PDB file of C-alpha atoms and ligand atoms in Angstrom:
ATOM      1  CA  ARG A 236      -8.342 -19.300 -18.434  1.00 35.00           C
ATOM      2  CA  ILE A 237     -11.746 -20.673 -18.091  1.00 37.00           C
ATOM      3  CA  SER A 238     -10.513 -24.198 -17.448  1.00 35.00           C
ATOM      4  CA  SER A 239      -8.317 -23.143 -14.677  1.00 37.00           C
ATOM      5  CA  LEU A 240     -10.902 -21.792 -12.527  1.00 36.00           C
ATOM      6  CA  ALA A 241     -12.017 -25.254 -11.815  1.00 34.00           C
ATOM      7  CA  LEU A 242      -8.256 -26.371 -10.411  1.00 38.00           C
ATOM      8  CA  VAL A 243      -7.717 -26.434  -6.702  1.00 40.00           C
ATOM      9  CA  CYS A 244      -3.816 -26.213  -7.186  1.00 41.00           C
ATOM     10  CA  CYS A 245      -2.924 -24.933 -10.838  1.00 46.00           C
ATOM     11  CA  SER A 246       0.198 -23.561 -12.442  1.00 50.00           C
ATOM     12  CA  LEU A 247       0.377 -19.902 -13.073  1.00 56.00           C
ATOM     13  CA  PRO A 248       3.369 -19.590 -15.104  1.00 67.00           C
ATOM     14  CA  LEU A 249       4.386 -16.153 -15.214  1.00 76.00           C
ATOM     15  CA  GLY A 250       5.362 -16.193 -19.075  1.00 77.00           C
ATOM     16  CA  LYS A 251       1.295 -16.430 -19.851  1.00 81.00           C
ATOM     17  CA  TYR A 252       1.195 -12.744 -19.014  1.00 85.00           C
ATOM     18  CA  THR A 253       2.564  -9.838 -21.215  1.00 88.00           C
ATOM     19  CA  THR A 254       4.767  -7.152 -19.126  1.00 87.00           C
ATOM     20  CA  GLU A 255       1.811  -4.562 -19.585  1.00 88.00           C
ATOM     21  CA  GLU A 256      -0.175  -7.218 -17.984  1.00 88.00           C
ATOM     22  CA  LEU A 257       2.044  -7.946 -15.252  1.00 90.00           C
ATOM     23  CA  TYR A 258       2.330  -4.559 -14.011  1.00 91.00           C
ATOM     24  CA  VAL A 259      -1.674  -4.050 -14.178  1.00 89.00           C
ATOM     25  CA  ARG A 260      -2.342  -7.188 -12.171  1.00 89.00           C
ATOM     26  CA  PHE A 261       0.293  -7.627 -10.241  1.00 93.00           C
ATOM     27  CA  ARG A 262       2.238  -4.108  -9.994  1.00 94.00           C
ATOM     28  CA  PHE A 263       5.434  -6.146 -10.535  1.00 95.00           C
ATOM     29  CA  GLY A 264       7.024  -6.698 -13.718  1.00 93.00           C
ATOM     30  CA  LYS A 265       8.435 -10.494 -14.535  1.00 92.00           C
ATOM     31  CA  ALA A 266      12.006  -9.836 -12.996  1.00 93.00           C
ATOM     32  CA  ASP A 267      10.695  -8.395 -10.155  1.00 95.00           C
ATOM     33  CA  ILE A 268       8.238 -11.163  -9.473  1.00 95.00           C
ATOM     34  CA  GLU A 269      11.312 -13.727  -9.940  1.00 94.00           C
ATOM     35  CA  TYR A 270      13.173 -11.732  -7.276  1.00 96.00           C
ATOM     36  CA  LEU A 271      10.280 -11.792  -5.160  1.00 97.00           C
ATOM     37  CA  VAL A 272      10.090 -15.340  -5.243  1.00 95.00           C
ATOM     38  CA  ASN A 273      14.031 -15.822  -4.393  1.00 95.00           C
ATOM     39  CA  LEU A 274      13.813 -13.793  -1.641  1.00 96.00           C
ATOM     40  CA  LEU A 275      10.716 -15.407  -0.154  1.00 96.00           C
ATOM     41  CA  ARG A 276      11.453 -18.948  -1.168  1.00 94.00           C
ATOM     42  CA  PRO A 277      12.971 -20.080   2.129  1.00 92.00           C
ATOM     43  CA  LYS A 278      10.226 -18.590   4.256  1.00 92.00           C
ATOM     44  CA  LEU A 279       7.165 -19.884   1.914  1.00 91.00           C
ATOM     45  CA  GLN A 280       8.795 -23.141   0.569  1.00 84.00           C
ATOM     46  CA  HIS A 281       8.122 -25.398   3.729  1.00 71.00           C
ATOM     47  CA  ARG A 282       4.394 -23.877   3.466  1.00 59.00           C
ATOM     48  CA  THR A 283       3.966 -25.602   0.168  1.00 53.00           C
ATOM     49  CA  GLN A 284       2.851 -28.969   1.092  1.00 55.00           C
ATOM     50  CA  ARG A 285      -0.195 -27.569   3.443  1.00 56.00           C
ATOM     51  CA  SER A 286      -1.018 -24.275   1.555  1.00 49.00           C
ATOM     52  CA  HIS A 287      -2.960 -26.564  -1.055  1.00 56.00           C
ATOM     53  CA  SER A 288       0.055 -27.467  -2.851  1.00 77.00           C
ATOM     54  CA  LEU A 289       1.001 -23.924  -4.459  1.00 87.00           C
ATOM     55  CA  SER A 290       3.960 -23.487  -5.633  1.00 89.00           C
ATOM     56  CA  VAL A 291       5.998 -20.065  -4.140  1.00 92.00           C
ATOM     57  CA  GLU A 292       5.279 -18.180  -7.300  1.00 91.00           C
ATOM     58  CA  ASP A 293       1.622 -19.048  -7.393  1.00 90.00           C
ATOM     59  CA  GLN A 294       1.451 -17.862  -3.900  1.00 93.00           C
ATOM     60  CA  ILE A 295       3.373 -14.917  -4.630  1.00 94.00           C
ATOM     61  CA  LEU A 296       1.147 -14.077  -7.694  1.00 93.00           C
ATOM     62  CA  ILE A 297      -2.060 -14.790  -5.322  1.00 93.00           C
ATOM     63  CA  ALA A 298      -0.603 -12.462  -2.848  1.00 95.00           C
ATOM     64  CA  LEU A 299       0.211  -9.440  -5.181  1.00 95.00           C
ATOM     65  CA  ARG A 300      -3.194  -9.602  -6.997  1.00 93.00           C
ATOM     66  CA  PHE A 301      -4.711  -9.567  -3.687  1.00 94.00           C
ATOM     67  CA  TYR A 302      -2.380  -6.117  -2.836  1.00 95.00           C
ATOM     68  CA  ALA A 303      -3.010  -4.589  -5.957  1.00 93.00           C
ATOM     69  CA  CYS A 304      -6.783  -4.752  -6.218  1.00 88.00           C
ATOM     70  CA  GLY A 305      -8.026  -5.125  -2.593  1.00 81.00           C
ATOM     71  CA  THR A 306     -10.813  -6.867  -3.231  1.00 78.00           C
ATOM     72  CA  PHE A 307     -12.835 -10.093  -1.706  1.00 83.00           C
ATOM     73  CA  TYR A 308     -10.566 -13.317  -1.612  1.00 87.00           C
ATOM     74  CA  GLN A 309     -13.507 -15.040  -3.497  1.00 87.00           C
ATOM     75  CA  VAL A 310     -13.036 -12.568  -6.304  1.00 86.00           C
ATOM     76  CA  VAL A 311      -8.931 -12.984  -5.974  1.00 86.00           C
ATOM     77  CA  GLY A 312      -9.565 -16.991  -6.148  1.00 88.00           C
ATOM     78  CA  HIS A 313     -11.858 -16.667  -8.874  1.00 86.00           C
ATOM     79  CA  TYR A 314      -9.544 -14.632 -10.885  1.00 83.00           C
ATOM     80  CA  MET A 315      -6.291 -16.734 -10.104  1.00 84.00           C
ATOM     81  CA  GLY A 316      -8.432 -20.268 -10.244  1.00 84.00           C
ATOM     82  CA  VAL A 317      -7.987 -21.155  -6.584  1.00 87.00           C
ATOM     83  CA  VAL A 318     -10.375 -21.523  -4.102  1.00 89.00           C
ATOM     84  CA  LYS A 319     -11.536 -18.489  -1.279  1.00 89.00           C
ATOM     85  CA  SER A 320      -9.965 -20.373   1.654  1.00 89.00           C
ATOM     86  CA  ALA A 321      -6.420 -21.245  -0.303  1.00 90.00           C
ATOM     87  CA  VAL A 322      -6.546 -17.138  -0.952  1.00 91.00           C
ATOM     88  CA  CYS A 323      -7.148 -16.631   2.680  1.00 91.00           C
ATOM     89  CA  ASP A 324      -4.195 -18.622   3.703  1.00 92.00           C
ATOM     90  CA  VAL A 325      -1.535 -17.432   1.218  1.00 93.00           C
ATOM     91  CA  VAL A 326      -2.481 -13.552   1.759  1.00 94.00           C
ATOM     92  CA  ARG A 327      -2.000 -14.372   5.774  1.00 94.00           C
ATOM     93  CA  ASP A 328       1.311 -16.893   4.759  1.00 94.00           C
ATOM     94  CA  VAL A 329       3.062 -14.565   2.273  1.00 96.00           C
ATOM     95  CA  SER A 330       2.099 -11.362   4.388  1.00 97.00           C
ATOM     96  CA  ILE A 331       3.948 -12.730   7.364  1.00 96.00           C
ATOM     97  CA  ALA A 332       6.850 -13.765   4.991  1.00 97.00           C
ATOM     98  CA  LEU A 333       7.189 -10.043   3.936  1.00 97.00           C
ATOM     99  CA  ALA A 334       6.500  -8.412   7.263  1.00 97.00           C
ATOM    100  CA  SER A 335       9.234 -10.528   8.473  1.00 96.00           C
ATOM    101  CA  LEU A 336      11.631  -8.244   6.346  1.00 96.00           C
ATOM    102  CA  VAL A 337      10.960  -5.251   7.408  1.00 96.00           C
ATOM    103  CA  ASN A 338      13.998  -4.446   9.420  1.00 94.00           C
ATOM    104  CA  GLU A 339      15.956  -5.325   6.367  1.00 94.00           C
ATOM    105  CA  PHE A 340      13.884  -2.829   3.743  1.00 95.00           C
ATOM    106  CA  VAL A 341      12.993  -0.234   5.794  1.00 93.00           C
ATOM    107  CA  SER A 342      15.634   2.034   7.933  1.00 88.00           C
ATOM    108  CA  PHE A 343      16.760   5.280   8.436  1.00 81.00           C
ATOM    109  CA  SER A 344      19.568   6.777   6.330  1.00 74.00           C
ATOM    110  CA  LYS A 345      22.909   5.042   7.535  1.00 77.00           C
ATOM    111  CA  ASP A 346      25.638   7.643   8.745  1.00 76.00           C
ATOM    112  CA  ASN A 347      27.162   7.715   5.229  1.00 76.00           C
ATOM    113  CA  GLN A 348      23.736   8.589   3.533  1.00 80.00           C
ATOM    114  CA  ILE A 349      22.400  11.207   5.566  1.00 83.00           C
ATOM    115  CA  ALA A 350      24.032  13.939   3.785  1.00 84.00           C
ATOM    116  CA  GLN A 351      22.950  12.705   0.538  1.00 84.00           C
ATOM    117  CA  ALA A 352      18.756  12.400   1.980  1.00 83.00           C
ATOM    118  CA  LYS A 353      19.221  15.907   3.187  1.00 86.00           C
ATOM    119  CA  CYS A 354      20.456  17.224   0.205  1.00 83.00           C
ATOM    120  CA  SER A 355      17.546  15.708  -1.507  1.00 84.00           C
ATOM    121  CA  PHE A 356      15.055  17.007   0.612  1.00 81.00           C
ATOM    122  CA  PHE A 357      16.740  20.695   0.533  1.00 85.00           C
ATOM    123  CA  LEU A 358      16.371  20.065  -3.152  1.00 83.00           C
ATOM    124  CA  LEU A 359      12.605  19.202  -3.069  1.00 81.00           C
ATOM    125  CA  GLY A 360      11.835  22.618  -1.380  1.00 78.00           C
ATOM    126  CA  ASN A 361      14.622  24.533   0.292  1.00 80.00           C
ATOM    127  CA  MET A 362      13.883  22.597   3.642  1.00 81.00           C
ATOM    128  CA  PRO A 363      17.413  22.337   5.544  1.00 82.00           C
ATOM    129  CA  ASN A 364      18.948  19.449   7.915  1.00 79.00           C
ATOM    130  CA  THR A 365      15.535  17.101   7.092  1.00 80.00           C
ATOM    131  CA  ILE A 366      15.665  13.348   6.669  1.00 78.00           C
ATOM    132  CA  GLY A 367      12.425  12.504   6.645  1.00 81.00           C
ATOM    133  CA  ALA A 368       8.454  13.583   6.219  1.00 82.00           C
ATOM    134  CA  ILE A 369       6.243  11.867   8.822  1.00 82.00           C
ATOM    135  CA  ASP A 370       2.595  11.104   8.653  1.00 78.00           C
ATOM    136  CA  CYS A 371       0.482   9.558  11.469  1.00 76.00           C
ATOM    137  CA  THR A 372      -3.115   7.845   9.825  1.00 76.00           C
ATOM    138  CA  HIS A 373      -5.544   5.611  11.539  1.00 71.00           C
ATOM    139  CA  GLU A 374      -6.715   3.244   8.925  1.00 68.00           C
ATOM    140  CA  PHE A 375     -10.057   1.883   9.142  1.00 66.00           C
ATOM    141  CA  ILE A 376     -10.311  -1.581   9.024  1.00 68.00           C
ATOM    142  CA  ASN A 377     -14.025  -2.148   8.965  1.00 62.00           C
ATOM    143  CA  ARG A 378     -17.075  -0.372   7.518  1.00 57.00           C
ATOM    144  CA  LYS A 379     -18.257   0.492  10.954  1.00 60.00           C
ATOM    145  CA  GLY A 380     -15.175   1.990  12.083  1.00 59.00           C
ATOM    146  CA  ARG A 381     -14.856  -0.138  15.027  1.00 64.00           C
ATOM    147  CA  HIS A 382     -11.474  -1.175  14.377  1.00 70.00           C
ATOM    148  CA  SER A 383      -8.525   0.644  13.312  1.00 77.00           C
ATOM    149  CA  ILE A 384      -5.054   0.358  13.184  1.00 83.00           C
ATOM    150  CA  ASN A 385      -2.162   3.190  13.904  1.00 84.00           C
ATOM    151  CA  VAL A 386       0.067   3.602  11.101  1.00 88.00           C
ATOM    152  CA  GLN A 387       3.106   6.063  11.231  1.00 87.00           C
ATOM    153  CA  LEU A 388       5.176   6.558   8.443  1.00 89.00           C
ATOM    154  CA  VAL A 389       8.639   8.312   7.702  1.00 88.00           C
ATOM    155  CA  CYS A 390       9.665   8.717   3.870  1.00 89.00           C
ATOM    156  CA  ASP A 391      13.041  10.340   2.781  1.00 88.00           C
ATOM    157  CA  ALA A 392      12.426  12.576  -0.468  1.00 87.00           C
ATOM    158  CA  ASP A 393      12.660   9.549  -2.662  1.00 88.00           C
ATOM    159  CA  LEU A 394       9.465   8.271  -1.132  1.00 90.00           C
ATOM    160  CA  ILE A 395      11.195   5.284   0.313  1.00 91.00           C
ATOM    161  CA  ILE A 396       9.917   4.501   3.337  1.00 93.00           C
ATOM    162  CA  THR A 397      12.590   4.883   6.102  1.00 90.00           C
ATOM    163  CA  ASN A 398      10.580   4.068   9.565  1.00 89.00           C
ATOM    164  CA  CYS A 399       7.371   2.755  10.043  1.00 90.00           C
ATOM    165  CA  VAL A 400       5.044   1.773  13.224  1.00 89.00           C
ATOM    166  CA  VAL A 401       2.041  -0.238  12.417  1.00 90.00           C
ATOM    167  CA  LYS A 402      -0.185  -1.022  15.524  1.00 86.00           C
ATOM    168  CA  LEU A 403      -3.529  -2.084  16.750  1.00 82.00           C
ATOM    169  CA  HIS A 404      -3.714   0.397  19.398  1.00 71.00           C
ATOM    170  CA  GLY A 405      -1.389   2.493  21.617  1.00 56.00           C
ATOM    171  CA  ALA A 406       0.691   5.485  21.231  1.00 72.00           C
ATOM    172  CA  TYR A 407       2.899   6.504  18.489  1.00 56.00           C
ATOM    173  CA  PRO A 408       6.689   6.091  19.827  1.00 57.00           C
ATOM    174  CA  LEU A 409       8.532   9.518  19.843  1.00 54.00           C
ATOM    175  CA  LEU A 410      10.679  10.667  17.267  1.00 59.00           C
ATOM    176  CA  PRO A 411      13.422  13.361  17.879  1.00 56.00           C
ATOM    177  CA  CYS A 412      13.306  16.629  15.697  1.00 67.00           C
ATOM    178  CA  LEU A 413       9.971  16.786  14.527  1.00 74.00           C
ATOM    179  CA  MET A 414       9.063  20.281  12.743  1.00 80.00           C
ATOM    180  CA  THR A 415       5.904  21.464  12.330  1.00 82.00           C
ATOM    181  CA  PRO A 416       4.948  24.960  10.508  1.00 85.00           C
ATOM    182  CA  PHE A 417       4.235  27.992  12.347  1.00 88.00           C
ATOM    183  CA  LEU A 418       0.302  28.332  12.513  1.00 87.00           C
ATOM    184  CA  THR A 419       0.621  31.937  11.575  1.00 89.00           C
ATOM    185  CA  ALA A 420       3.461  33.195   9.911  1.00 89.00           C
ATOM    186  CA  ASN A 421       4.654  36.269  11.592  1.00 90.00           C
ATOM    187  CA  THR A 422       7.543  36.865   9.466  1.00 92.00           C
ATOM    188  CA  PRO A 423       8.297  37.010   6.006  1.00 92.00           C
ATOM    189  CA  ALA A 424      11.127  34.143   7.202  1.00 91.00           C
ATOM    190  CA  GLN A 425       8.549  32.415   8.976  1.00 91.00           C
ATOM    191  CA  ALA A 426       6.231  32.123   5.932  1.00 91.00           C
ATOM    192  CA  ARG A 427       9.221  30.950   3.794  1.00 90.00           C
ATOM    193  CA  PHE A 428      10.162  28.397   6.273  1.00 88.00           C
ATOM    194  CA  ASN A 429       6.000  27.591   6.344  1.00 89.00           C
ATOM    195  CA  SER A 430       6.687  27.129   1.969  1.00 89.00           C
ATOM    196  CA  ALA A 431       9.579  25.023   2.218  1.00 87.00           C
ATOM    197  CA  HIS A 432       8.172  22.555   5.123  1.00 86.00           C
ATOM    198  CA  CYS A 433       4.820  22.046   3.198  1.00 85.00           C
ATOM    199  CA  ARG A 434       7.044  21.315  -0.057  1.00 82.00           C
ATOM    200  CA  ALA A 435       8.719  18.770   2.046  1.00 81.00           C
ATOM    201  CA  ARG A 436       5.694  17.575   3.530  1.00 82.00           C
ATOM    202  CA  CYS A 437       4.255  17.032   0.044  1.00 84.00           C
ATOM    203  CA  ALA A 438       6.921  13.712  -0.028  1.00 86.00           C
ATOM    204  CA  ILE A 439       4.859  11.921   2.521  1.00 87.00           C
ATOM    205  CA  GLU A 440       1.207  13.262   0.936  1.00 88.00           C
ATOM    206  CA  ARG A 441       2.765  11.825  -2.236  1.00 90.00           C
ATOM    207  CA  LEU A 442       3.704   8.419  -0.762  1.00 91.00           C
ATOM    208  CA  ASN A 443       0.373   7.936   0.795  1.00 90.00           C
ATOM    209  CA  GLY A 444      -1.376   8.286  -2.701  1.00 90.00           C
ATOM    210  CA  VAL A 445       1.401   5.831  -4.380  1.00 92.00           C
ATOM    211  CA  LEU A 446       1.261   3.470  -1.380  1.00 92.00           C
ATOM    212  CA  LYS A 447      -2.667   3.212  -2.072  1.00 90.00           C
ATOM    213  CA  ARG A 448      -2.427   3.219  -5.795  1.00 91.00           C
ATOM    214  CA  ARG A 449      -0.001   0.789  -6.052  1.00 93.00           C
ATOM    215  CA  PHE A 450      -1.453  -1.269  -3.312  1.00 93.00           C
ATOM    216  CA  ALA A 451      -5.483  -1.019  -3.507  1.00 91.00           C
ATOM    217  CA  CYS A 452      -6.117  -3.152  -0.569  1.00 91.00           C
ATOM    218  CA  LEU A 453      -4.834  -0.542   1.819  1.00 89.00           C
ATOM    219  CA  ASN A 454      -8.009   1.632   1.075  1.00 85.00           C
ATOM    220  CA  TYR A 455     -10.175  -0.799   2.948  1.00 79.00           C
ATOM    221  CA  LEU A 456      -8.772  -3.700   4.548  1.00 80.00           C
ATOM    222  CA  ARG A 457     -11.557  -6.405   5.199  1.00 77.00           C
ATOM    223  CA  ALA A 458      -9.250  -8.698   7.603  1.00 82.00           C
ATOM    224  CA  GLU A 459      -9.041  -9.253  11.174  1.00 84.00           C
ATOM    225  CA  PRO A 460      -6.840  -6.578  12.697  1.00 85.00           C
ATOM    226  CA  GLN A 461      -3.778  -8.518  13.416  1.00 89.00           C
ATOM    227  CA  LYS A 462      -4.129  -9.488   9.806  1.00 90.00           C
ATOM    228  CA  ALA A 463      -4.440  -6.008   8.525  1.00 90.00           C
ATOM    229  CA  CYS A 464      -1.401  -5.065  10.460  1.00 92.00           C
ATOM    230  CA  ASN A 465       0.386  -7.644   8.459  1.00 95.00           C
ATOM    231  CA  ILE A 466      -0.937  -6.785   5.317  1.00 95.00           C
ATOM    232  CA  THR A 467       0.107  -3.444   5.594  1.00 94.00           C
ATOM    233  CA  LEU A 468       3.747  -4.257   6.334  1.00 96.00           C
ATOM    234  CA  ALA A 469       3.811  -6.472   3.592  1.00 97.00           C
ATOM    235  CA  CYS A 470       2.430  -3.716   1.239  1.00 96.00           C
ATOM    236  CA  ILE A 471       5.421  -1.155   2.811  1.00 96.00           C
ATOM    237  CA  VAL A 472       8.338  -3.646   2.555  1.00 98.00           C
ATOM    238  CA  LEU A 473       6.503  -4.060  -1.101  1.00 98.00           C
ATOM    239  CA  HIS A 474       6.701  -0.326  -1.884  1.00 96.00           C
ATOM    240  CA  ASN A 475      10.434  -0.266  -0.801  1.00 96.00           C
ATOM    241  CA  ILE A 476      11.200  -2.860  -3.147  1.00 97.00           C
ATOM    242  CA  ALA A 477       9.292  -1.623  -6.183  1.00 96.00           C
ATOM    243  CA  THR A 478      10.589   2.170  -5.277  1.00 95.00           C
ATOM    244  CA  LYS A 479      14.366   0.865  -5.134  1.00 94.00           C
ATOM    245  CA  ARG A 480      13.959  -1.459  -8.555  1.00 95.00           C
ATOM    246  CA  ASN A 481      12.179   1.476 -10.147  1.00 94.00           C
ATOM    247  CA  VAL A 482       9.001  -0.578 -10.887  1.00 93.00           C
ATOM    248  CA  PRO A 483       6.993   1.884 -12.803  1.00 90.00           C
ATOM    249  CA  LEU A 484       3.544   3.116 -11.187  1.00 85.00           C
ATOM    250  CA  ARG A 485       0.897   2.827 -13.927  1.00 75.00           C
ATOM    251  CA  ALA A 486      -1.497   5.891 -14.495  1.00 63.00           C
ATOM    252  CA  ASP A 487      -4.696   3.252 -15.181  1.00 58.00           C
ATOM    253  CA  ASN A 488      -4.435   1.933 -11.437  1.00 52.00           C
ATOM    254  CA  ASP A 489      -7.743   3.125 -10.513  1.00 44.00           C
ATOM    255  CA  ALA A 490      -7.698   3.122  -7.127  1.00 43.00           C
ATOM    256  CA  PRO A 491      -9.407   6.386  -5.254  1.00 41.00           C
ATOM    257  CA  GLU A 492      -6.947   8.531  -3.700  1.00 39.00           C
ATOM    258  CA  PRO A 493      -6.611   8.489  -0.240  1.00 40.00           C
ATOM    259  CA  LEU A 494      -8.704  10.679   2.132  1.00 39.00           C
ATOM    260  CA  GLY A 495      -7.149  13.264   4.728  1.00 40.00           C
ATOM    261  CA  ASP A 496      -6.214  16.637   5.045  1.00 40.00           C
ATOM    262  CA  PRO A 497      -2.845  17.800   3.852  1.00 39.00           C
ATOM    263  CA  ASN A 498      -2.974  21.149   5.759  1.00 41.00           C
ATOM    264  CA  GLN A 499      -3.529  19.128   8.889  1.00 39.00           C
ATOM    265  CA  PRO A 500       0.243  18.864  10.496  1.00 40.00           C
ATOM    266  CA  PRO A 501       0.747  15.298  11.891  1.00 39.00           C
ATOM    267  CA  ALA A 502       0.177  14.856  15.384  1.00 36.00           C
ATOM    268  CA  PHE A 503       3.032  13.728  18.029  1.00 41.00           C
ATOM    269  CA  CYS A 504       3.676  14.866  21.086  1.00 38.00           C
ATOM    270  CA  GLN A 505       7.227  16.135  21.916  1.00 49.00           C
ATOM    271  CA  ASN A 506       8.675  18.823  24.536  1.00 63.00           C
ATOM    272  CA  LYS A 507       7.084  21.902  22.525  1.00 69.00           C
ATOM    273  CA  GLN A 508       9.443  24.392  24.121  1.00 73.00           C
ATOM    274  CA  THR A 509      12.468  22.375  22.492  1.00 72.00           C
ATOM    275  CA  ARG A 510      10.636  22.042  19.681  1.00 73.00           C
ATOM    276  CA  ARG A 511      10.000  26.025  19.118  1.00 79.00           C
ATOM    277  CA  ALA A 512      13.630  26.693  20.236  1.00 80.00           C
ATOM    278  CA  THR A 513      14.874  24.298  17.535  1.00 78.00           C
ATOM    279  CA  ARG A 514      12.109  25.761  14.656  1.00 83.00           C
ATOM    280  CA  ASP A 515      13.199  29.460  15.348  1.00 86.00           C
ATOM    281  CA  ALA A 516      16.777  28.488  15.181  1.00 83.00           C
ATOM    282  CA  ILE A 517      16.250  26.855  11.974  1.00 83.00           C
ATOM    283  CA  VAL A 518      14.441  30.060  10.655  1.00 86.00           C
ATOM    284  CA  ARG A 519      17.079  32.481  11.559  1.00 85.00           C
ATOM    285  CA  HIS A 520      20.064  30.458   9.783  1.00 81.00           C
ATOM    286  CA  TYR A 521      18.180  29.619   6.742  1.00 82.00           C
ATOM    287  CA  PHE A 522      15.326  31.671   6.043  1.00 86.00           C
TER     288      PHE A 522
HETATM  289  C1  LIG B 742       0.831 -11.692  11.912  1.00 69.54           C
HETATM  290  O1  LIG B 742       2.201 -11.804  12.227  1.00 69.54           O
HETATM  291  C2  LIG B 742       2.857 -12.432  12.944  1.00 69.54           C
HETATM  292  C3  LIG B 742       4.445 -12.637  12.805  1.00 69.54           C
HETATM  293  O2  LIG B 742       4.857 -11.330  12.648  1.00 69.54           O
HETATM  294  C4  LIG B 742       2.176 -13.726  13.307  1.00 69.54           C
HETATM  295  O3  LIG B 742       2.626 -14.426  14.476  1.00 69.54           O
HETATM  296  C5  LIG B 742       0.931 -13.589  13.537  1.00 69.54           C
HETATM  297  O4  LIG B 742       0.166 -14.988  13.430  1.00 69.54           O
HETATM  298  C6  LIG B 742       0.184 -13.053  12.186  1.00 69.54           C
HETATM  299  N1  LIG B 742      -1.561 -12.864  12.396  1.00 69.54           N
HETATM  300  C7  LIG B 742      -2.456 -13.005  11.407  1.00 69.54           C
HETATM  301  C8  LIG B 742      -3.886 -13.153  11.906  1.00 69.54           C
HETATM  302  O5  LIG B 742      -1.909 -13.313  10.095  1.00 69.54           O
END
């Protein structure tokens, strides 16, 4: 590998890594990376000329390495044998290419899958009529906390992200039918509702843990705000691809666990009375 460090455009054949190394370094296996290369080729190929003559496969490996370890461009460049500015360009281009696929890979359950989605949530913890768990966070993208981006995620019981909003500023859009737990449960039925709610909410907590273990760059994005949004969207698309393809999550990913208070219900705005009435009806019917 030493010799390749000096090269600006080197070839990074997938074959030089063992399967285990691929998962540890890039979070994906050989077939998955080939899938990504084919998926993104139309979007990245024309950039090949100006992007330091890197092949589509090289570009994808460089970007995956960045998402996986979240370290400085220079460190990624040193590891991959390319200059820092090339890593910066490649991460931008691959992120834009992946982010442009968000509508293809992130969507609410289609009508014919809703029953299945509800069933999976019910099996998870007896929460009825639930098709998604939601979480809204501010991801700080510089250490002084001067910039943050809003990330709102909805996931299903299998940790597939079904809706996402990644924005620099501004309010989260309203979503219908959001259920929060009772602040204090006054009846056994309300207590059962709260327990079921908590188990269902675990899905989104687990999703956040998986996302940040898989793509350590999300723990602290050193990028200007718009680029940070694009990188976040790229990781969301990659997460769904990984989950649908059953890509294993290795335990040796040592990224820190995300911060956040799991007891804190997500913030949102919705007509309080309607929400309470619906929740009471659910408790009467199911708990
Ligand atoms: C982010 O992505 C959009 C396209 O979705 C692109 O126009 C914009 O230039 C990107 N910004 C950065 C800084 O990469």
